[in-house]
Short mmCIF file of C-alpha atoms in Angstrom, two decimals:
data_model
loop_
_atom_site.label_atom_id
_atom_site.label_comp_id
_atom_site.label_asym_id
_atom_site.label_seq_id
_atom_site.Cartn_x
_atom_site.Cartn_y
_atom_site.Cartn_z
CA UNK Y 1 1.30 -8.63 2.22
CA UNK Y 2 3.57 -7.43 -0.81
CA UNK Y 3 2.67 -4.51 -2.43
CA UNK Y 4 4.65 -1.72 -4.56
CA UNK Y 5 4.67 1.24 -3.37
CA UNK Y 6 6.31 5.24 -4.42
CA UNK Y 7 8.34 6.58 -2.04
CA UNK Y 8 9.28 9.54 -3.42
CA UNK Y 9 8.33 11.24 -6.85
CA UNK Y 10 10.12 10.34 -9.40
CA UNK Y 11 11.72 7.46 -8.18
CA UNK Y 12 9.97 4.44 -9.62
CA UNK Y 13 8.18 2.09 -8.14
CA UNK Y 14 9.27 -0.10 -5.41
CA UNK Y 15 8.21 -3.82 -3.44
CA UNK Y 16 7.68 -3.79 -0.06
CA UNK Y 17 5.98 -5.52 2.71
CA UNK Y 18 2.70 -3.62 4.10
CA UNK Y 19 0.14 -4.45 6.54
CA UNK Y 20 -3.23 -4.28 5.54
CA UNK Y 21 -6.23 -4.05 8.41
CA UNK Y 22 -9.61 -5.94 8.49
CA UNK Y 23 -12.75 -5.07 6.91
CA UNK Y 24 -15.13 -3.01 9.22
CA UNK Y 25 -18.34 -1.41 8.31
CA UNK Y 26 -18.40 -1.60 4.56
CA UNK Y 27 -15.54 -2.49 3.54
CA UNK Y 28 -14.49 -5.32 1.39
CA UNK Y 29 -11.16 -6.81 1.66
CA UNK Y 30 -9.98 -8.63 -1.28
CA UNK Y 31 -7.74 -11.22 -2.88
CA UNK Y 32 -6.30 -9.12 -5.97
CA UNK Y 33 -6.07 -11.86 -8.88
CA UNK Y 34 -5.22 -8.53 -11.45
CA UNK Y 35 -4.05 -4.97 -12.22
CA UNK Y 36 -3.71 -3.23 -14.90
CA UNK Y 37 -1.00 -0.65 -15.51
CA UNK Y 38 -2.87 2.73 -16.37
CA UNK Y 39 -0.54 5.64 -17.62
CA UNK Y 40 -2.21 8.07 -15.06
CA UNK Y 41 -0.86 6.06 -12.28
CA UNK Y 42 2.94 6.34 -14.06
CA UNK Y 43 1.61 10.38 -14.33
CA UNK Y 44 1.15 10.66 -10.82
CA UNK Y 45 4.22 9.09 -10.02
CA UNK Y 46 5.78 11.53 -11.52
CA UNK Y 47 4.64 14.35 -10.83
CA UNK Y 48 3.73 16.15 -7.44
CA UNK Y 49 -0.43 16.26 -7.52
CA UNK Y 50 -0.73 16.28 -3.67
CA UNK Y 51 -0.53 13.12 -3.03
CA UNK Y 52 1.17 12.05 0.34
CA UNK Y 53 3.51 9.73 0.47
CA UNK Y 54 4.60 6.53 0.79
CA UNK Y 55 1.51 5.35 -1.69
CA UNK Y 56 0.02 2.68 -3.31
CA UNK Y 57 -1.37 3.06 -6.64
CA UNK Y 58 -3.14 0.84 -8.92
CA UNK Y 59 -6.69 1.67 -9.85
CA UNK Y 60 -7.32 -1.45 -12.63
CA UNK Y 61 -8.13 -3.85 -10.28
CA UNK Y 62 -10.05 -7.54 -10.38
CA UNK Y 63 -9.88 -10.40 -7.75
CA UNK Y 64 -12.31 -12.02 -5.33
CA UNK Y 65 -13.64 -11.17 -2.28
CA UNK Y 66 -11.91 -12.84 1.21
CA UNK Y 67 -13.67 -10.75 3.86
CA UNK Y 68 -16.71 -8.37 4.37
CA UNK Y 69 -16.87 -5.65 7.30
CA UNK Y 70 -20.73 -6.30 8.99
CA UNK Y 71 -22.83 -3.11 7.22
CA UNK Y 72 -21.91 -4.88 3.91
CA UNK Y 73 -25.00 -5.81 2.01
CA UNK Y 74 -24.06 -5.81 -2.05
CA UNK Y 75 -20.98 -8.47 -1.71
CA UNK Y 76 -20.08 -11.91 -0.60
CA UNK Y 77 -17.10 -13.82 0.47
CA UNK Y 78 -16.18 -15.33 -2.74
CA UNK Y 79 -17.28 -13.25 -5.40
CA UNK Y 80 -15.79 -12.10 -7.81
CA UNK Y 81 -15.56 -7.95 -8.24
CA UNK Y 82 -13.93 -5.38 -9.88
CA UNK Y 83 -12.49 -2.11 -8.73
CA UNK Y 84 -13.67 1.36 -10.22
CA UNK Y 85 -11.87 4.66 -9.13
CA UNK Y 86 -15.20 6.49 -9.29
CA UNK Y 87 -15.61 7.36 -5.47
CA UNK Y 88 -19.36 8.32 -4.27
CA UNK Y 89 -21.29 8.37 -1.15
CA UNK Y 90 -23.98 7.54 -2.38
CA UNK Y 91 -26.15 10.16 -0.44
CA UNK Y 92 -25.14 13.84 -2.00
CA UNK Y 93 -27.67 15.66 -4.44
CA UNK Y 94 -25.26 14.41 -7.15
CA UNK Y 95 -25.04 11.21 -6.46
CA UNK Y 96 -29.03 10.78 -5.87
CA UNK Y 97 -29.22 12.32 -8.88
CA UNK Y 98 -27.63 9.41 -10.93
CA UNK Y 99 -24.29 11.28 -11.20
CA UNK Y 100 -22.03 9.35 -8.91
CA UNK Y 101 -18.77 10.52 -10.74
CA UNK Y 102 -19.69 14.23 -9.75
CA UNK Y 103 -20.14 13.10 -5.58
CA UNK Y 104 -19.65 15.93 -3.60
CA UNK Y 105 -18.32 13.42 -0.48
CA UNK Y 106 -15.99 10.99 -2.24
CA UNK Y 107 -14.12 11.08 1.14
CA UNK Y 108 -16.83 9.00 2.76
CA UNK Y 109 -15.18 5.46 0.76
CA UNK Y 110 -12.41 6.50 3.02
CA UNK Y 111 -11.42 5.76 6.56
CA UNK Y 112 -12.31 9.00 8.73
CA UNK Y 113 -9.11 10.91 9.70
CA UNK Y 114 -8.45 9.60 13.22
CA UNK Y 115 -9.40 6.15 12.59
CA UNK Y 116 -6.52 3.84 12.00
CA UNK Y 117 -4.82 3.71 8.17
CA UNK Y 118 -6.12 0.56 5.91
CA UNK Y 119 -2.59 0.18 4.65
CA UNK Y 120 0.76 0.82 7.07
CA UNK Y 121 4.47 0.06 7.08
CA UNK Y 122 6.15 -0.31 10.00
CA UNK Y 123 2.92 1.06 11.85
CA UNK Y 124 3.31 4.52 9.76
CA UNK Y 125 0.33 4.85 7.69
CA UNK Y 126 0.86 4.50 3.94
CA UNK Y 127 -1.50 6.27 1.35
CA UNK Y 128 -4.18 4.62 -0.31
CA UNK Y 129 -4.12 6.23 -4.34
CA UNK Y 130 -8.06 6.45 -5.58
CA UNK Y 131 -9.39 4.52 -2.47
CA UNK Y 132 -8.00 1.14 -4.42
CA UNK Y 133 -4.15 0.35 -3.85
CA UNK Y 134 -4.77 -2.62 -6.52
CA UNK Y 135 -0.66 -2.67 -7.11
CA UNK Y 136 -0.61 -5.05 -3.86
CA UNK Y 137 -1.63 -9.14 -3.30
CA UNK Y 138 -4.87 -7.51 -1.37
CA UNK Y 139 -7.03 -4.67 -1.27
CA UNK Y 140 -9.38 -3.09 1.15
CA UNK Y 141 -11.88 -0.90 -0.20
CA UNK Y 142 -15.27 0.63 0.01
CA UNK Y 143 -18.24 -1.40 -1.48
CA UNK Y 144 -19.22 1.39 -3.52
CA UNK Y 145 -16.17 1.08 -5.61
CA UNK Y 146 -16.62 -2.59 -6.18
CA UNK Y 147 -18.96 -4.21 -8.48
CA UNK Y 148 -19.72 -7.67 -8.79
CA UNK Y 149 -19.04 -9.65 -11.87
CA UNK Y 150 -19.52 -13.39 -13.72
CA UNK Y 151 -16.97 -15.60 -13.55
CA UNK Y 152 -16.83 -16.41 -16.27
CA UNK Y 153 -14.63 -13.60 -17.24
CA UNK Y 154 -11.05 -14.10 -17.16
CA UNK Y 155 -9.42 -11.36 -14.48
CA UNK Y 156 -6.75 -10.08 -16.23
CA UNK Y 157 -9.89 -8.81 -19.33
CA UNK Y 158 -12.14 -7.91 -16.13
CA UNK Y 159 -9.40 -5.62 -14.61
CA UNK Y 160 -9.78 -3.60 -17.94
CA UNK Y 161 -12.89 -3.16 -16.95
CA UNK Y 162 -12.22 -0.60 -14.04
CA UNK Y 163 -10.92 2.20 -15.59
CA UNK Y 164 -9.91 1.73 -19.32
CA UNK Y 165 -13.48 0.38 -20.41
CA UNK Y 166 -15.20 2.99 -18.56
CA UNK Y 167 -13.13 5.88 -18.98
CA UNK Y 168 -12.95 5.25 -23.00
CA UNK Y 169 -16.56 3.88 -23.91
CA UNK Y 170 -18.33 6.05 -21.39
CA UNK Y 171 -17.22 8.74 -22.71
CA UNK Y 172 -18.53 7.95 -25.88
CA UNK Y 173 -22.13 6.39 -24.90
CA UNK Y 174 -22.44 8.83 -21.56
CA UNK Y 175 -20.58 11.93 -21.26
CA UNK Y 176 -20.95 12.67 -25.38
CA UNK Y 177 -24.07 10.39 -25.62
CA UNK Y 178 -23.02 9.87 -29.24
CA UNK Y 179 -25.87 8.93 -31.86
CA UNK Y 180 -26.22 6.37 -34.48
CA UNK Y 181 -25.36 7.72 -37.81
CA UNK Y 182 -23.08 10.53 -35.92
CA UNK Y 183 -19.43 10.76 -37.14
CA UNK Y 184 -16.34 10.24 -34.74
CA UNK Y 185 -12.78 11.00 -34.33
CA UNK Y 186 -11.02 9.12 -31.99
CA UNK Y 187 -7.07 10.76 -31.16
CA UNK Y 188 -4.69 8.63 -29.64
CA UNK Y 189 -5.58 4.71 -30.56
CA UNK Y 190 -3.86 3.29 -27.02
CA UNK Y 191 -5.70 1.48 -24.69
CA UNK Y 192 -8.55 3.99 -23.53
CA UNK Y 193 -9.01 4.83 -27.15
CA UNK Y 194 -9.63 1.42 -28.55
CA UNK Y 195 -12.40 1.71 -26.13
CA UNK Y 196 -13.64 4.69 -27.23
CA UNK Y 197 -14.12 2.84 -30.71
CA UNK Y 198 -15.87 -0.02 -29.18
CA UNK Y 199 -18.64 2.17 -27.61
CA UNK Y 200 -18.81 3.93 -30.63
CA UNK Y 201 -19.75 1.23 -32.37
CA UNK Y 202 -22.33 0.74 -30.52
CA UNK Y 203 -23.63 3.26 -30.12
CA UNK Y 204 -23.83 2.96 -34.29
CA UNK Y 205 -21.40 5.54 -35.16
CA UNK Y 206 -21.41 5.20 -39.36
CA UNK Y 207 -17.43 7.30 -39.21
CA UNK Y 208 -15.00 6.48 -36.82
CA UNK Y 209 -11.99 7.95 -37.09
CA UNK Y 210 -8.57 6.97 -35.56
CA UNK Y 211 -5.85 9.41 -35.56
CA UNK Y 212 -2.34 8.45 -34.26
CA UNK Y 213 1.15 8.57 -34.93
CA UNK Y 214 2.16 4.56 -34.86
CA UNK Y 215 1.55 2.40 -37.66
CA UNK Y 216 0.84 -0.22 -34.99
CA UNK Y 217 -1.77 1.48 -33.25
CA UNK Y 218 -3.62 2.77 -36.10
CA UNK Y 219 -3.42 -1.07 -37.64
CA UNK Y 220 -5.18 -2.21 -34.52
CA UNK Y 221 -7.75 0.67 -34.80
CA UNK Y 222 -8.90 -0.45 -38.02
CA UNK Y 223 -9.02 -4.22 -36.51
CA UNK Y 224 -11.61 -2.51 -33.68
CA UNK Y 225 -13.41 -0.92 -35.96
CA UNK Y 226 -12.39 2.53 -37.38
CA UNK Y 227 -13.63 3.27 -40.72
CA UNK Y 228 -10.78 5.85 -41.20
CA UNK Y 229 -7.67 5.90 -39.58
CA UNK Y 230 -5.06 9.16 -39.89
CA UNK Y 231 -1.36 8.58 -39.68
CA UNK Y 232 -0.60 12.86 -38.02
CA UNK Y 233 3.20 12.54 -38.22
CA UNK Y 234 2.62 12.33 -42.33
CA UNK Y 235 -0.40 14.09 -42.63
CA UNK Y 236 -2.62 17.16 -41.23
CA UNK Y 237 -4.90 15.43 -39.19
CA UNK Y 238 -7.84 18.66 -38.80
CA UNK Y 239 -7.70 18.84 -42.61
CA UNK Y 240 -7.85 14.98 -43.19
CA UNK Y 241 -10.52 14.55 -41.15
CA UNK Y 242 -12.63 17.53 -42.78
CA UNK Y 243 -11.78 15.47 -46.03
CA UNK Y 244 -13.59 12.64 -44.85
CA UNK Y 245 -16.06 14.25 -43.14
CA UNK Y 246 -16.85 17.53 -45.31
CA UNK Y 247 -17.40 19.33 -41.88
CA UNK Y 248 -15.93 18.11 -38.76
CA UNK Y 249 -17.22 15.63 -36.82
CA UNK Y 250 -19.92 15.75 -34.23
CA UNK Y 251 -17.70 14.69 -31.58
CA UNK Y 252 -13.98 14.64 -31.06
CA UNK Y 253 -12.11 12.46 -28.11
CA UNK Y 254 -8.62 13.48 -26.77
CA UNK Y 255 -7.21 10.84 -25.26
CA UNK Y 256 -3.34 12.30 -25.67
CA UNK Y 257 -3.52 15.14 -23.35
CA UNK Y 258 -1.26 17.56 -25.05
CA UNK Y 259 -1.72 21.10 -25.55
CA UNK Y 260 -0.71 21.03 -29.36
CA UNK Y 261 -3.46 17.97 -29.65
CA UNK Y 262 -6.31 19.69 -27.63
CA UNK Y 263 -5.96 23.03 -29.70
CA UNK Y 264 -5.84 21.22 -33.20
CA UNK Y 265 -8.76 18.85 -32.23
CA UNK Y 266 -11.02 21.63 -31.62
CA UNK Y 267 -10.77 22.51 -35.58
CA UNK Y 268 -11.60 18.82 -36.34
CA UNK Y 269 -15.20 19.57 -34.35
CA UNK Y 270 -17.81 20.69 -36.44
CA UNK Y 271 -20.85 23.30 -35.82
CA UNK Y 272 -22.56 22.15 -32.96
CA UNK Y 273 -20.11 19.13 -31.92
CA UNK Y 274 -18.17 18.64 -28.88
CA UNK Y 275 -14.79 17.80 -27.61
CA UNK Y 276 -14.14 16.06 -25.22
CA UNK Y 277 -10.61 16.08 -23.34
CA UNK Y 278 -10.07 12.82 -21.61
CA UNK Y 279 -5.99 12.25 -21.51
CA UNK Y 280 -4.43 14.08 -18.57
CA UNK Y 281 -2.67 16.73 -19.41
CA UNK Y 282 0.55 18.83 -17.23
CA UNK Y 283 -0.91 20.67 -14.61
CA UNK Y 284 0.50 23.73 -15.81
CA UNK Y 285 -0.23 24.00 -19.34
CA UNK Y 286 -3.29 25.49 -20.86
CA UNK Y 287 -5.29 25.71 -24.14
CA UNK Y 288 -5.78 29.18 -25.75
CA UNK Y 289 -9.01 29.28 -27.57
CA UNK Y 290 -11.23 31.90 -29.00
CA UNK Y 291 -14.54 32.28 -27.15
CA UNK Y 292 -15.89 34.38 -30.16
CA UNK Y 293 -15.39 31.33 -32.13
CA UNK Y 294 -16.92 28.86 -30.02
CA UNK Y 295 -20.10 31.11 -29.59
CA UNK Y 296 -20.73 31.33 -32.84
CA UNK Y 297 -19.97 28.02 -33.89
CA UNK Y 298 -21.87 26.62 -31.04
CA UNK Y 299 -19.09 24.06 -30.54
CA UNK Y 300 -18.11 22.85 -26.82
CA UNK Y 301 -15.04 21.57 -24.84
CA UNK Y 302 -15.89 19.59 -22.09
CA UNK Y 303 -13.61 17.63 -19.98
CA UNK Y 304 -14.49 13.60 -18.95
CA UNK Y 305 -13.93 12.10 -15.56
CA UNK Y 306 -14.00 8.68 -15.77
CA UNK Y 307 -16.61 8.46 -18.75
CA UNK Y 308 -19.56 10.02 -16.47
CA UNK Y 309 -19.69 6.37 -15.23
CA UNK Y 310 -21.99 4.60 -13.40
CA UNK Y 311 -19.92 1.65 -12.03
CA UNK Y 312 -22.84 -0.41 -11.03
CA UNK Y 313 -25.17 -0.25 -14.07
CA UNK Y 314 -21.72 0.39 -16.55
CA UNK Y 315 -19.16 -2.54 -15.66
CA UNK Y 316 -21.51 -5.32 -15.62
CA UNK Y 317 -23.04 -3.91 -19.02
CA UNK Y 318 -19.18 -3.81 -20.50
CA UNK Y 319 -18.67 -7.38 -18.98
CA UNK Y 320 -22.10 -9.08 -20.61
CA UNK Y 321 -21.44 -6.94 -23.86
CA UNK Y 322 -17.86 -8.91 -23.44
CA UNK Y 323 -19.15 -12.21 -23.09
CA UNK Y 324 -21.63 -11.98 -25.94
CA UNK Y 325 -18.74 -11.21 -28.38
CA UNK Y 326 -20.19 -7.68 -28.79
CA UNK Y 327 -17.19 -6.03 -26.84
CA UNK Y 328 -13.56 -6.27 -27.48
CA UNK Y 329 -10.92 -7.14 -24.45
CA UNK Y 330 -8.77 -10.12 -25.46
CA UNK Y 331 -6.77 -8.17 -28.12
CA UNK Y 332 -6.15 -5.45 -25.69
CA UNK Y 333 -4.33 -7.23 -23.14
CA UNK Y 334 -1.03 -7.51 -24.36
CA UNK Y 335 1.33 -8.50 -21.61
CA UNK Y 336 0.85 -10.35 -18.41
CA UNK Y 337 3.47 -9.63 -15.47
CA UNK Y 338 4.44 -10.08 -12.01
CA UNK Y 339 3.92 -7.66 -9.04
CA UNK Y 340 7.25 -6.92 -8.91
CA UNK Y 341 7.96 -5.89 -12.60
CA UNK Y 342 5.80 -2.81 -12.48
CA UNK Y 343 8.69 -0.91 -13.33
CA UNK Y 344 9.34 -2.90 -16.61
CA UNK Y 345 5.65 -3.30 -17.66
CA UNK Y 346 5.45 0.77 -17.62
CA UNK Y 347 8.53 0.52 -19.64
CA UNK Y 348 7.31 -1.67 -22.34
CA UNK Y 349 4.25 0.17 -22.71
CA UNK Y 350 6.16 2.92 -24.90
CA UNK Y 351 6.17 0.12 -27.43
CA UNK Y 352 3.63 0.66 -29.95
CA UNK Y 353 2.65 -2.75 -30.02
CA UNK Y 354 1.80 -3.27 -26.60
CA UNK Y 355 -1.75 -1.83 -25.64
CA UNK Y 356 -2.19 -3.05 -22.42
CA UNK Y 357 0.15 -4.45 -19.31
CA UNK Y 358 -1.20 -6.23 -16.99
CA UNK Y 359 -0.07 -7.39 -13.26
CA UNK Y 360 -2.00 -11.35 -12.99
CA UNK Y 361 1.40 -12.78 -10.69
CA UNK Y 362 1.37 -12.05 -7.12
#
């Protein structure tokens, strides 16, 4: 099959042909149909996280299934599914808890060491990124990661669904578990952000604020919803949104991943609010803050994996709230490209403009 793969950090991505194995036990091999073009995977191209290499990334990813291994029992040849990063066994104390995203075994969606590679080149394994490899024309994964979904929605929209929904409303309605009549600031309007506005509407936020520094992306804020939107290359945006607010807001969402952000969004917070740091910052820069301060103000930081989903009660919620016109996904897929123009679709996404890129040619 074709697939895109990173050969060495840094370099871009590149098209190659892979072999990909049959289904056994539970996995799920599948036809990919479409993947979306998340900025952690350009992150993790670019900088050295671990990850071996040659690798596949691509974690936004909807198609239909072609093949099931035998211990499958949730899919069928022929549905329709969508990917989710969010790796569980399903058998920890975490994950029988109800918090799959904290699984102390992720490993087990993964083919034991020893056991021959899902994905190779040349008979050389090749690495898998987030159990999901979605930039490829199939996928082999782990039935846990895969949720089933109607039809009726369209794949590139359903992709979104993966990672981007999940990661930007969960964090909202789970991890922050956000109120009606609570107040909201929303920095960094992107993708993941426009999300974040969606669940807070409804969760009934009555202020939702959208701070950014494009014109563009603030216009299509207001479109989603934001009652306020903040403009922080022209203005201060901790004193604009005590202005609006008169004390901070009960809960702040990072979605830029800078330290200068993360340490001015904690003033934006007020007594006995949270932030929450979603966008992934360097892996060698810090926040300084005063603990003093946070004690007595009773305000947290907490950081979000993957909006403390629940892929199998979260995605098909997201997808029925979609086709009931309650949740927005059109207007955030911008651009539709081909497998092999990963490269340029990264490249476009610096325009403000363009929310979302997705791959839906194979």
């Amino acid at each position: 099959m074709k697939a895109v793969v990173i050969r060495e950090i840094g370099a871009g991505f590149e098209t190659a042909e892979l072999e990909i194995s049959q289904p056994v036990g539970r996995e799920v091999l599948v036809d990919v149909k479409a993947s979306g073009l998340c900025h952690t995977d350009l992150t993790m191209s670019r900088n050295d996280f671990g990850n071996p290499l040659p690798a596949v990334f691509g974690h936004e990813v909807a198609g239909v299934v072609a093949a099931v291994g035998a211990q499958v029992t949730e899919l069928s040849v022929g549905d329709h599914v969508v990917g989710c990063l969010v790796q569980y066994c399903g058998a920890c104390e975490k994950c029988l808890s109800g918090r799959v995203y904290q699984c102390l075994h992720p490993e087990q969606t993964l083919r034991a060491e020893g056991e021959a590679p899902r994905l190779t080149e040349n008979g050389e394994g090749v690495y898998q990124a987030f159990g999901l490899a979605g930039f490829a024309q199939q996928a082999l994964v782990h039935e846990n990661q895969l949720v089933k979904v109607p039809d009726a929605i369209p794949f590139g929209q359903a992709a979104l669904l993966g990672c981007g929904v999940v990661t930007g409303a969960g964090a909202v309605l789970n991890t922050a578990d956000v109120q009606a009549g609570d107040s909201v600031v929303v920095i960094g309007a992107g993708g993941v952000g426009l999300n974040a506005i969606n669940g807070a509407i409804i969760a009934g936020a009555t202020t939702i604020i959208a701070v950014d520094i494009a014109d563009d992306k603030l216009e299509k804020a207001r479109a989603f919803g934001a009652t306020h939107v903040v403009d922080s290359k022209a203005t201060d945006a901790a004193a604009a949104v005590m202005e609006i607010t008169g004390r901070g807001a009960d809960a702040v969402f990072d979605f830029v991943g800078t330290t200068q952000v993360t340490e001015q969004a904690v003033t934006m917070v007020a007594p006995g609010g949270g932030l929450y740091l979603i966008g992934v910052i360097a892996p060698a820069d810090d926040i300084t803050q005063n603990i003093v301060g946070l004690i007595g103000s009773q305000r947290r930081i907490q950081g979000v994996y993957m909006g403390s989903t629940t892929p199998k009660r979260d995605i098909p919620m997201y997808a029925k709230l979609y086709l009931e016109g309650r949740f927005e996904l059109d207007s955030l897929l911008s651009k539709e490209i081909a497998l092999d123009e990963i490269n340029e679709g990264y490249a476009a996404l610096k325009d403000p403009e363009i929310t979302r890129v997705v791959v839906t040619s194979f």
